[in-house]
Tab-separated table of C-alpha atoms in Angstrom:
chain	number	residue	atom	x	y	z
A	1	MET	CA	-98.804	45.180	-71.120
A	2	ASN	CA	-99.921	41.696	-72.019
A	3	LYS	CA	-101.249	42.478	-75.469
A	4	VAL	CA	-101.303	38.896	-76.726
A	5	SER	CA	-98.506	37.509	-78.852
A	6	VAL	CA	-97.199	40.581	-80.600
A	7	THR	CA	-96.775	42.815	-77.604
A	8	LYS	CA	-95.770	40.091	-75.206
A	9	ARG	CA	-92.906	39.725	-77.604
A	10	GLY	CA	-91.909	43.290	-77.755
A	11	VAL	CA	-93.239	45.652	-75.134
A	12	ALA	CA	-91.123	46.140	-72.044
A	13	LEU	CA	-90.487	49.477	-70.316
A	14	ILE	CA	-90.497	51.461	-73.542
A	15	LEU	CA	-89.402	55.087	-73.328
A	16	ALA	CA	-90.757	56.253	-76.658
A	17	GLY	CA	-90.702	59.561	-78.493
A	18	ALA	CA	-93.887	60.478	-80.291
A	19	LEU	CA	-92.526	61.943	-83.478
A	20	THR	CA	-90.230	60.778	-86.252
A	21	VAL	CA	-86.620	61.288	-85.231
A	22	GLY	CA	-84.280	62.971	-87.678
A	23	MET	CA	-81.076	61.036	-88.277
A	24	ALA	CA	-77.657	62.423	-89.126
A	25	ALA	CA	-76.469	61.999	-92.687
A	26	CYS	CA	-74.094	59.119	-93.066
A	27	GLY	CA	-71.626	57.679	-95.468
A	28	LYS	CA	-70.528	54.074	-95.090
A	29	ASN	CA	-72.728	51.554	-96.906
A	30	THR	CA	-72.459	47.883	-96.084
A	31	THR	CA	-75.423	46.488	-97.976
A	32	ASN	CA	-78.722	47.567	-99.316
A	33	ASN	CA	-80.264	44.841	-101.362
A	34	ASN	CA	-82.938	42.256	-100.971
A	35	ALA	CA	-80.686	39.559	-102.386
A	36	ALA	CA	-79.007	39.360	-99.017
A	37	GLY	CA	-76.062	41.592	-99.836
A	38	THR	CA	-73.920	38.787	-101.203
A	39	THR	CA	-70.324	39.054	-100.032
A	40	ASN	CA	-68.095	40.819	-102.542
A	41	ASN	CA	-64.995	38.769	-103.313
A	42	ALA	CA	-62.664	41.223	-105.030
A	43	GLY	CA	-60.344	39.612	-107.519
A	44	GLY	CA	-62.214	36.315	-107.300
A	45	ASN	CA	-60.691	35.409	-103.934
A	46	LYS	CA	-62.701	33.011	-101.830
A	47	ALA	CA	-64.502	34.816	-99.021
A	48	LYS	CA	-63.379	34.125	-95.483
A	49	ASN	CA	-65.706	31.830	-93.554
A	50	VAL	CA	-67.543	33.730	-90.857
A	51	GLU	CA	-69.794	32.613	-87.994
A	52	ILE	CA	-72.340	35.094	-86.685
A	53	LYS	CA	-73.946	34.296	-83.340
A	54	PHE	CA	-77.600	35.362	-83.315
A	55	SER	CA	-79.824	35.182	-80.218
A	56	HIS	CA	-83.565	35.768	-80.558
A	57	ILE	CA	-87.014	34.699	-79.316
A	58	TRP	CA	-88.616	33.058	-82.370
A	59	GLY	CA	-87.996	29.373	-81.799
A	60	SER	CA	-91.332	27.926	-80.750
A	61	ALA	CA	-93.343	26.036	-83.357
A	62	ALA	CA	-96.435	27.828	-82.064
A	63	ASP	CA	-94.886	31.262	-82.563
A	64	PRO	CA	-96.273	32.875	-85.753
A	65	PHE	CA	-92.946	34.631	-86.318
A	66	THR	CA	-90.787	31.489	-86.215
A	67	PRO	CA	-91.228	30.500	-89.897
A	68	ALA	CA	-90.431	34.044	-91.044
A	69	ALA	CA	-87.250	34.253	-88.949
A	70	LYS	CA	-86.102	30.834	-90.131
A	71	LYS	CA	-86.670	31.703	-93.802
A	72	VAL	CA	-84.813	35.016	-93.581
A	73	ILE	CA	-81.795	33.372	-91.929
A	74	GLU	CA	-81.730	30.517	-94.438
A	75	ASP	CA	-82.022	32.894	-97.394
A	76	TYR	CA	-79.110	34.944	-96.141
A	77	GLN	CA	-76.901	31.904	-95.691
A	78	THR	CA	-77.804	30.647	-99.180
A	79	ALA	CA	-76.773	33.958	-100.732
A	80	ASN	CA	-73.686	34.158	-98.511
A	81	PRO	CA	-72.335	30.574	-98.319
A	82	ASN	CA	-69.273	31.699	-96.384
A	83	VAL	CA	-71.509	32.918	-93.528
A	84	LYS	CA	-72.948	30.617	-90.871
A	85	ILE	CA	-75.641	32.084	-88.624
A	86	ALA	CA	-75.405	30.248	-85.289
A	87	VAL	CA	-78.872	30.643	-83.750
A	88	ASP	CA	-79.778	30.493	-80.076
A	89	THR	CA	-83.424	30.961	-79.073
A	90	ASN	CA	-85.273	31.283	-75.793
A	91	GLU	CA	-88.853	31.921	-74.719
A	92	ASN	CA	-89.675	35.615	-74.312
A	93	GLU	CA	-89.333	36.105	-70.546
A	94	ALA	CA	-86.376	33.738	-70.194
A	95	TYR	CA	-84.713	35.523	-73.087
A	96	LYS	CA	-85.044	38.925	-71.437
A	97	THR	CA	-83.309	37.643	-68.327
A	98	LYS	CA	-80.607	35.914	-70.345
A	99	ILE	CA	-79.760	38.818	-72.650
A	100	LYS	CA	-79.493	41.203	-69.698
A	101	ALA	CA	-77.135	38.795	-67.971
A	102	MET	CA	-75.045	38.434	-71.137
A	103	ALA	CA	-74.785	42.208	-71.433
A	104	ALA	CA	-73.733	42.516	-67.787
A	105	ALA	CA	-71.061	39.873	-68.345
A	106	ASN	CA	-69.906	41.586	-71.561
A	107	GLU	CA	-70.825	38.440	-73.513
A	108	LEU	CA	-73.482	39.640	-75.929
A	109	PRO	CA	-73.769	37.638	-79.173
A	110	ASP	CA	-72.843	39.286	-82.479
A	111	ILE	CA	-76.493	40.176	-83.150
A	112	PHE	CA	-79.521	39.829	-80.903
A	113	SER	CA	-83.215	40.633	-80.824
A	114	THR	CA	-84.289	43.242	-78.319
A	115	TRP	CA	-86.854	45.967	-77.644
A	116	GLY	CA	-86.440	49.693	-78.039
A	117	GLY	CA	-86.662	52.404	-75.441
A	118	GLY	CA	-86.154	51.541	-71.790
A	119	PHE	CA	-85.340	47.870	-72.300
A	120	SER	CA	-82.286	48.546	-74.456
A	121	GLN	CA	-81.234	51.801	-72.823
A	122	PRO	CA	-78.778	50.058	-70.456
A	123	PHE	CA	-77.048	48.477	-73.478
A	124	ILE	CA	-76.537	51.919	-74.969
A	125	GLN	CA	-75.414	53.483	-71.701
A	126	SER	CA	-72.793	50.771	-71.234
A	127	LYS	CA	-71.660	51.214	-74.865
A	128	SER	CA	-72.371	47.537	-75.527
A	129	VAL	CA	-73.992	47.942	-78.955
A	130	VAL	CA	-72.980	49.452	-82.288
A	131	GLN	CA	-74.133	52.960	-83.137
A	132	LEU	CA	-75.516	52.660	-86.681
A	133	ASP	CA	-75.816	56.125	-88.228
A	134	GLN	CA	-72.725	55.777	-90.429
A	135	TYR	CA	-74.152	52.572	-91.931
A	136	LEU	CA	-77.647	53.875	-92.629
A	137	THR	CA	-77.653	55.438	-96.085
A	138	ASP	CA	-80.521	57.634	-97.187
A	139	ASP	CA	-81.682	54.753	-99.369
A	140	ILE	CA	-81.980	52.475	-96.340
A	141	LYS	CA	-83.685	55.092	-94.184
A	142	ASN	CA	-86.189	55.876	-96.929
A	143	LYS	CA	-87.321	52.251	-96.840
A	144	LEU	CA	-88.494	52.602	-93.237
A	145	VAL	CA	-91.988	53.833	-92.376
A	146	ASN	CA	-92.378	57.173	-90.612
A	147	GLY	CA	-91.300	56.993	-86.977
A	148	ALA	CA	-89.811	53.501	-87.269
A	149	LEU	CA	-86.489	54.516	-85.713
A	150	THR	CA	-87.967	56.500	-82.821
A	151	ASN	CA	-87.696	53.770	-80.189
A	152	VAL	CA	-84.166	52.713	-81.158
A	153	THR	CA	-82.801	56.252	-81.194
A	154	TYR	CA	-80.947	57.519	-78.125
A	155	ASP	CA	-79.592	61.070	-77.849
A	156	GLY	CA	-80.153	61.483	-81.561
A	157	LYS	CA	-78.212	58.359	-82.561
A	158	VAL	CA	-79.608	55.094	-83.950
A	159	TYR	CA	-78.582	51.819	-82.286
A	160	GLY	CA	-81.037	49.233	-83.602
A	161	LEU	CA	-83.215	48.331	-86.558
A	162	PRO	CA	-86.905	47.492	-86.081
A	163	PHE	CA	-89.057	45.227	-88.204
A	164	PHE	CA	-92.560	44.967	-86.667
A	165	LEU	CA	-95.054	47.746	-86.177
A	166	SER	CA	-97.951	47.528	-83.723
A	167	VAL	CA	-100.628	50.228	-83.633
A	168	GLY	CA	-103.916	50.782	-81.895
A	169	ALA	CA	-107.070	50.940	-84.034
A	170	MET	CA	-110.826	50.763	-83.618
A	171	PHE	CA	-112.039	47.534	-85.178
A	172	VAL	CA	-115.659	47.780	-86.285
A	173	ASN	CA	-118.021	45.082	-87.521
A	174	THR	CA	-119.502	46.771	-90.580
A	175	GLU	CA	-122.217	44.109	-90.891
A	176	LEU	CA	-123.597	44.976	-87.441
A	177	PHE	CA	-123.456	48.682	-88.260
A	178	ASP	CA	-125.324	48.149	-91.540
A	179	LYS	CA	-127.965	45.827	-90.062
A	180	ASN	CA	-128.757	48.285	-87.286
A	181	GLY	CA	-128.635	51.410	-89.417
A	182	VAL	CA	-125.720	52.916	-87.495
A	183	LYS	CA	-123.080	55.135	-89.099
A	184	VAL	CA	-119.449	54.094	-88.628
A	185	PRO	CA	-118.170	56.973	-86.458
A	186	THR	CA	-115.695	59.577	-87.668
A	187	THR	CA	-116.369	62.139	-84.904
A	188	TRP	CA	-116.786	61.982	-81.127
A	189	GLU	CA	-120.465	62.841	-81.409
A	190	GLU	CA	-121.011	60.043	-83.950
A	191	LEU	CA	-119.179	57.617	-81.658
A	192	LEU	CA	-121.481	58.477	-78.735
A	193	THR	CA	-124.512	58.179	-81.008
A	194	ALA	CA	-123.363	54.736	-82.153
A	195	VAL	CA	-122.822	53.618	-78.563
A	196	LYS	CA	-126.243	54.801	-77.440
A	197	THR	CA	-128.018	53.334	-80.480
A	198	PHE	CA	-126.487	49.880	-80.050
A	199	LYS	CA	-127.121	50.009	-76.316
A	200	ALA	CA	-130.810	50.823	-76.913
A	201	LYS	CA	-131.057	47.780	-79.177
A	202	GLY	CA	-129.684	45.520	-76.446
A	203	ILE	CA	-126.262	45.167	-78.105
A	204	THR	CA	-123.096	45.774	-76.076
A	205	PRO	CA	-121.312	48.463	-78.125
A	206	MET	CA	-117.655	47.817	-77.200
A	207	ALA	CA	-115.605	44.853	-76.033
A	208	VAL	CA	-113.224	45.327	-73.097
A	209	SER	CA	-111.845	43.413	-70.147
A	210	GLY	CA	-112.001	45.249	-66.855
A	211	LYS	CA	-110.081	42.424	-65.209
A	212	ASP	CA	-107.061	42.642	-67.524
A	213	LYS	CA	-106.455	46.335	-66.977
A	214	TRP	CA	-104.299	46.885	-70.039
A	215	THR	CA	-107.353	46.490	-72.264
A	216	ILE	CA	-109.025	49.449	-70.536
A	217	ALA	CA	-105.781	51.345	-71.022
A	218	MET	CA	-105.952	50.719	-74.759
A	219	TYR	CA	-109.059	52.916	-74.836
A	220	PHE	CA	-107.838	55.589	-72.428
A	221	ASP	CA	-104.378	55.856	-73.993
A	222	VAL	CA	-105.790	56.818	-77.383
A	223	MET	CA	-108.274	59.212	-75.789
A	224	ALA	CA	-105.443	60.897	-73.890
A	225	LEU	CA	-103.497	61.093	-77.157
A	226	ARG	CA	-106.464	62.802	-78.798
A	227	ALA	CA	-106.855	65.169	-75.866
A	228	ALA	CA	-103.217	66.096	-75.201
A	229	GLY	CA	-101.322	65.290	-78.396
A	230	PRO	CA	-98.190	63.110	-78.676
A	231	GLU	CA	-95.588	65.545	-77.373
A	232	LYS	CA	-97.465	66.417	-74.180
A	233	VAL	CA	-98.285	62.753	-73.487
A	234	THR	CA	-94.667	61.652	-73.879
A	235	LYS	CA	-93.246	64.532	-71.839
A	236	THR	CA	-95.750	63.998	-69.039
A	237	LEU	CA	-95.237	60.243	-68.823
A	238	THR	CA	-91.463	60.769	-68.711
A	239	LYS	CA	-91.881	63.257	-65.848
A	240	GLN	CA	-91.179	66.394	-67.829
A	241	GLY	CA	-94.695	67.789	-67.549
A	242	SER	CA	-97.732	67.496	-65.307
A	243	PHE	CA	-100.951	65.501	-65.175
A	244	LYS	CA	-102.508	68.653	-63.760
A	245	ASP	CA	-102.661	70.037	-67.291
A	246	PRO	CA	-106.343	70.339	-68.328
A	247	GLU	CA	-105.921	68.009	-71.319
A	248	PHE	CA	-105.666	64.958	-69.054
A	249	LEU	CA	-108.814	65.874	-67.155
A	250	ASN	CA	-110.531	66.319	-70.532
A	251	ALA	CA	-109.469	62.781	-71.490
A	252	ALA	CA	-110.717	61.399	-68.161
A	253	ASN	CA	-114.055	63.180	-68.521
A	254	ARG	CA	-114.524	61.851	-72.060
A	255	PHE	CA	-113.635	58.350	-70.920
A	256	LYS	CA	-116.253	58.558	-68.164
A	257	GLU	CA	-118.734	59.878	-70.737
A	258	LEU	CA	-118.151	56.757	-72.816
A	259	VAL	CA	-118.590	54.500	-69.777
A	260	ASP	CA	-121.740	56.346	-68.648
A	261	ALA	CA	-123.211	56.037	-72.151
A	262	GLY	CA	-123.131	52.263	-71.735
A	263	ALA	CA	-120.243	51.508	-74.092
A	264	PHE	CA	-119.143	48.450	-72.115
A	265	SER	CA	-120.958	45.538	-70.514
A	266	LYS	CA	-121.837	45.833	-66.824
A	267	GLY	CA	-119.939	42.658	-66.014
A	268	ALA	CA	-116.751	43.752	-67.806
A	269	ALA	CA	-114.889	44.320	-64.529
A	270	GLY	CA	-114.748	40.585	-63.872
A	271	VAL	CA	-114.092	39.409	-67.422
A	272	SER	CA	-110.658	38.445	-68.751
A	273	ASN	CA	-109.308	39.631	-72.083
A	274	ASP	CA	-109.796	36.240	-73.720
A	275	GLU	CA	-113.401	36.119	-72.516
A	276	ALA	CA	-114.083	39.732	-73.523
A	277	GLU	CA	-112.902	39.176	-77.098
A	278	VAL	CA	-115.116	36.144	-77.759
A	279	PRO	CA	-118.385	37.991	-78.526
A	280	PHE	CA	-116.550	40.422	-80.817
A	281	PHE	CA	-115.030	37.612	-82.863
A	282	GLU	CA	-118.416	35.853	-82.870
A	283	GLY	CA	-119.960	38.927	-84.478
A	284	LYS	CA	-122.060	39.958	-81.480
A	285	ILE	CA	-120.232	43.176	-80.446
A	286	PRO	CA	-119.679	45.901	-83.070
A	287	MET	CA	-116.577	47.706	-81.764
A	288	MET	CA	-113.263	46.939	-80.063
A	289	PHE	CA	-110.204	49.152	-79.736
A	290	LYS	CA	-107.122	46.953	-79.777
A	291	GLY	CA	-103.695	46.561	-81.306
A	292	SER	CA	-103.073	45.717	-84.955
A	293	TRP	CA	-102.558	42.047	-84.065
A	294	THR	CA	-106.364	41.878	-83.847
A	295	ALA	CA	-106.462	42.044	-87.645
A	296	GLY	CA	-104.755	38.681	-87.915
A	297	LYS	CA	-107.410	36.953	-85.846
A	298	ALA	CA	-110.332	38.832	-87.397
A	299	GLY	CA	-109.235	38.051	-90.923
A	300	SER	CA	-108.162	34.433	-90.482
A	301	LYS	CA	-109.797	31.787	-92.686
A	302	ASP	CA	-111.800	30.259	-89.840
A	303	SER	CA	-112.917	33.611	-88.376
A	304	LYS	CA	-116.649	34.206	-88.054
A	305	VAL	CA	-116.114	37.896	-88.810
A	306	ALA	CA	-113.730	37.533	-91.758
A	307	GLY	CA	-114.541	40.174	-94.362
A	308	LYS	CA	-116.806	42.041	-91.956
A	309	VAL	CA	-114.271	43.888	-89.785
A	310	LYS	CA	-112.802	47.260	-90.751
A	311	ALA	CA	-110.075	49.206	-88.944
A	312	ILE	CA	-110.700	52.901	-88.356
A	313	SER	CA	-108.843	55.570	-86.430
A	314	PHE	CA	-110.266	56.742	-83.112
A	315	PRO	CA	-111.993	60.114	-83.677
A	316	SER	CA	-110.849	63.468	-82.370
A	317	ILE	CA	-112.078	64.633	-78.981
A	318	PRO	CA	-113.732	68.061	-78.536
A	319	GLY	CA	-111.144	70.513	-77.223
A	320	GLY	CA	-108.315	68.075	-77.897
A	321	LEU	CA	-104.856	68.857	-79.262
A	322	GLY	CA	-104.429	65.537	-81.086
A	323	ASN	CA	-105.886	64.167	-84.314
A	324	PRO	CA	-106.780	60.817	-85.978
A	325	LYS	CA	-103.446	60.659	-87.838
A	326	GLN	CA	-101.650	60.162	-84.531
A	327	PHE	CA	-101.568	56.572	-83.317
A	328	THR	CA	-100.794	54.647	-80.178
A	329	GLY	CA	-98.151	51.968	-80.651
A	330	GLY	CA	-95.001	52.010	-82.751
A	331	ALA	CA	-92.017	49.970	-83.853
A	332	VAL	CA	-90.474	48.356	-80.788
A	333	ASP	CA	-89.014	44.927	-81.680
A	334	ALA	CA	-85.499	45.361	-83.048
A	335	VAL	CA	-82.101	43.780	-83.664
A	336	MET	CA	-78.818	45.204	-82.368
A	337	VAL	CA	-75.159	44.319	-82.933
A	338	SER	CA	-72.634	43.888	-80.131
A	339	GLU	CA	-69.861	46.456	-80.016
A	340	ASN	CA	-67.488	43.582	-79.173
A	341	SER	CA	-68.389	41.473	-82.203
A	342	LYS	CA	-65.285	40.109	-83.935
A	343	ASN	CA	-67.221	40.154	-87.207
A	344	LYS	CA	-68.874	43.538	-86.822
A	345	GLU	CA	-69.098	44.483	-90.512
A	346	GLU	CA	-70.667	41.150	-91.476
A	347	ALA	CA	-73.013	41.297	-88.474
A	348	ILE	CA	-74.221	44.773	-89.464
A	349	LYS	CA	-74.783	43.646	-93.043
A	350	PHE	CA	-76.884	40.742	-91.772
A	351	GLN	CA	-78.678	43.033	-89.314
A	352	ILE	CA	-79.857	45.338	-92.104
A	353	TYR	CA	-80.918	42.408	-94.262
A	354	PHE	CA	-82.698	40.628	-91.410
A	355	ALA	CA	-84.676	43.690	-90.300
A	356	GLU	CA	-85.986	44.517	-93.774
A	357	ASN	CA	-86.789	40.962	-94.773
A	358	MET	CA	-88.237	39.932	-91.399
A	359	ALA	CA	-90.666	42.818	-91.884
A	360	LYS	CA	-91.630	41.493	-95.302
A	361	GLU	CA	-91.933	37.791	-94.410
A	362	SER	CA	-93.927	38.357	-91.215
A	363	TYR	CA	-96.294	40.649	-93.124
A	364	LEU	CA	-96.784	38.055	-95.858
A	365	SER	CA	-97.582	35.443	-93.215
A	366	GLY	CA	-100.140	37.763	-91.615
A	367	ALA	CA	-98.242	37.888	-88.326
A	368	SER	CA	-97.592	41.628	-88.138
A	369	MET	CA	-97.434	44.999	-89.810
A	370	PRO	CA	-94.069	45.884	-91.342
A	371	ALA	CA	-91.845	48.695	-90.083
A	372	TRP	CA	-90.334	48.757	-93.584
A	373	LYS	CA	-92.032	49.732	-96.830
A	374	THR	CA	-92.609	46.361	-98.435
A	375	ASP	CA	-93.087	45.404	-102.065
A	376	VAL	CA	-95.447	42.451	-101.773
A	377	ASP	CA	-98.556	41.166	-103.475
A	378	GLU	CA	-101.114	42.368	-100.921
A	379	SER	CA	-103.753	40.084	-102.426
A	380	LYS	CA	-101.872	37.306	-100.650
A	381	VAL	CA	-101.906	39.112	-97.290
A	382	ASN	CA	-104.664	38.988	-94.675
A	383	PRO	CA	-107.012	41.776	-95.894
A	384	SER	CA	-107.697	42.966	-92.346
A	385	LEU	CA	-103.974	43.517	-91.824
A	386	VAL	CA	-103.698	45.349	-95.148
A	387	ASP	CA	-106.579	47.537	-93.929
A	388	VAL	CA	-104.573	48.603	-90.868
A	389	VAL	CA	-101.463	49.225	-92.954
A	390	ASN	CA	-103.453	51.482	-95.292
A	391	LEU	CA	-104.996	53.258	-92.316
A	392	THR	CA	-101.546	54.244	-91.042
A	393	LYS	CA	-99.842	55.109	-94.328
A	394	ASP	CA	-100.071	58.840	-93.622
A	395	ALA	CA	-99.492	58.532	-89.866
A	396	GLU	CA	-97.974	61.602	-88.254
A	397	SER	CA	-96.660	59.854	-85.157
A	398	TYR	CA	-96.742	56.770	-82.930
A	399	THR	CA	-96.822	57.005	-79.150
A	400	ILE	CA	-96.138	53.852	-77.157
A	401	TRP	CA	-98.819	52.711	-74.724
A	402	TRP	CA	-98.798	54.305	-71.287
A	403	ASP	CA	-98.083	51.163	-69.301
A	404	THR	CA	-94.884	50.728	-71.292
A	405	LEU	CA	-93.834	54.349	-71.266
A	406	LEU	CA	-94.212	54.302	-67.496
A	407	ALA	CA	-91.865	52.207	-65.369
A	408	GLY	CA	-92.261	49.851	-62.401
A	409	LYS	CA	-94.711	50.992	-59.739
A	410	ASP	CA	-95.776	53.964	-61.855
A	411	THR	CA	-97.386	51.544	-64.287
A	412	GLU	CA	-99.438	49.967	-61.504
A	413	THR	CA	-100.424	53.392	-60.179
A	414	TYR	CA	-101.841	54.234	-63.593
A	415	LEU	CA	-103.597	50.934	-64.252
A	416	ASN	CA	-105.126	50.697	-60.781
A	417	ALA	CA	-106.414	54.285	-60.925
A	418	LEU	CA	-107.804	53.705	-64.416
A	419	GLN	CA	-109.615	50.574	-63.309
A	420	GLU	CA	-111.214	52.583	-60.505
A	421	LEU	CA	-112.264	55.287	-62.987
A	422	PHE	CA	-113.719	52.577	-65.194
A	423	MET	CA	-115.671	51.065	-62.299
A	424	GLY	CA	-116.855	54.460	-61.070
A	425	THR	CA	-115.084	54.388	-57.705
A	426	LYS	CA	-112.885	57.315	-58.735
A	427	THR	CA	-114.034	60.565	-60.340
A	428	PRO	CA	-112.078	61.969	-63.299
A	429	GLN	CA	-110.493	64.551	-60.997
A	430	GLN	CA	-109.507	61.900	-58.445
A	431	PHE	CA	-108.069	59.819	-61.268
A	432	VAL	CA	-105.905	62.707	-62.458
A	433	ASN	CA	-104.814	63.387	-58.877
A	434	SER	CA	-103.724	59.745	-58.584
A	435	LEU	CA	-101.662	60.056	-61.759
A	436	GLN	CA	-99.917	63.116	-60.395
A	437	THR	CA	-98.609	61.053	-57.442
A	438	ILE	CA	-96.246	59.465	-59.976
A	439	TYR	CA	-94.350	62.755	-59.705
A	440	GLY	CA	-94.179	62.370	-55.942
A	441	LYS	CA	-96.280	65.450	-55.342
């Protein structure tokens, strides 16, 4: 799913659980402090010099996460002068190829950035990375937001530490709502009323790209979550259920209802994501359901809609099993430590420090939501991003987007069928039937 910078960085074949995973109690504690866990030199002995090889993707000057990664690494080395972090960076797609090849050759670096779920599953299956439960004290786990460890947990064991959190939200231009006397929707009926009212006034209610199919999926994914609930969605997408269940037809019918009400522009099918977003960020379209990265752009200093955009949760759907406290998205980007590291203890200590502080620094810079509970002056953070963070503070679950839960050709089956539903060339029932072919029956 090409969800601009944040998800291009971290979404690749994710096999996500929908609910917070319980972790086993553990004992060993390597570090747990924001001062970088300075090496303890018992008896005043000089600490042994250590080099930690760290491969990651934040090297480009244009990457909003590069300054945060650089600062965290430098801070750690300052507090631990005996430790040298040897950094190797590559562009996202090249990195994915390289890290897979390194794993296959049994040459993984001491610590490396990766993505949870399906992308890292081969590393776990080959026993290439360190299983972390014994190092994660209750104090450390309590610092993580609900569900943060879901996508790095395999068979009940934790193998990585996340730092970013991406979630889907409805971004609404409150100025347009106020000027046109429309209520910001909290129910399905209010959402349809808003759509119809804006449409009658000649205003396109919602921004979407029919050409870049993942943007349509952003809308349907959350509607399916509202209709079926997180557990049923996850089980069905991982081939442990059935799309024949009535909840998926309910979601398809509601999606068609939104389309038929005139929610999207007639020319949306031929418009790219970049083109579709322009009128929203120019203040001409009142609603857009997108990932939390949208907050950064909406709240930037040069944004035409700065101070006007609010993030709300998508409302419940009549007859649905889900609720507005359940979100699409989750914590996916993570760091893992090689099982073959010659400096495993030091690498794990740095891993814990990096994950927590990368969350903090990238949040402060307005680049992403944190997967860790951060103690920062939020007056210095992009207010739109703070809005999304506050929206999700009592989140019950996060369910990764469909086109990342699904794999290979199954993803294309879904996106192509959804595009046809969007364009009206498939009925809701035909759409559901197409999804069921993923099961081979």
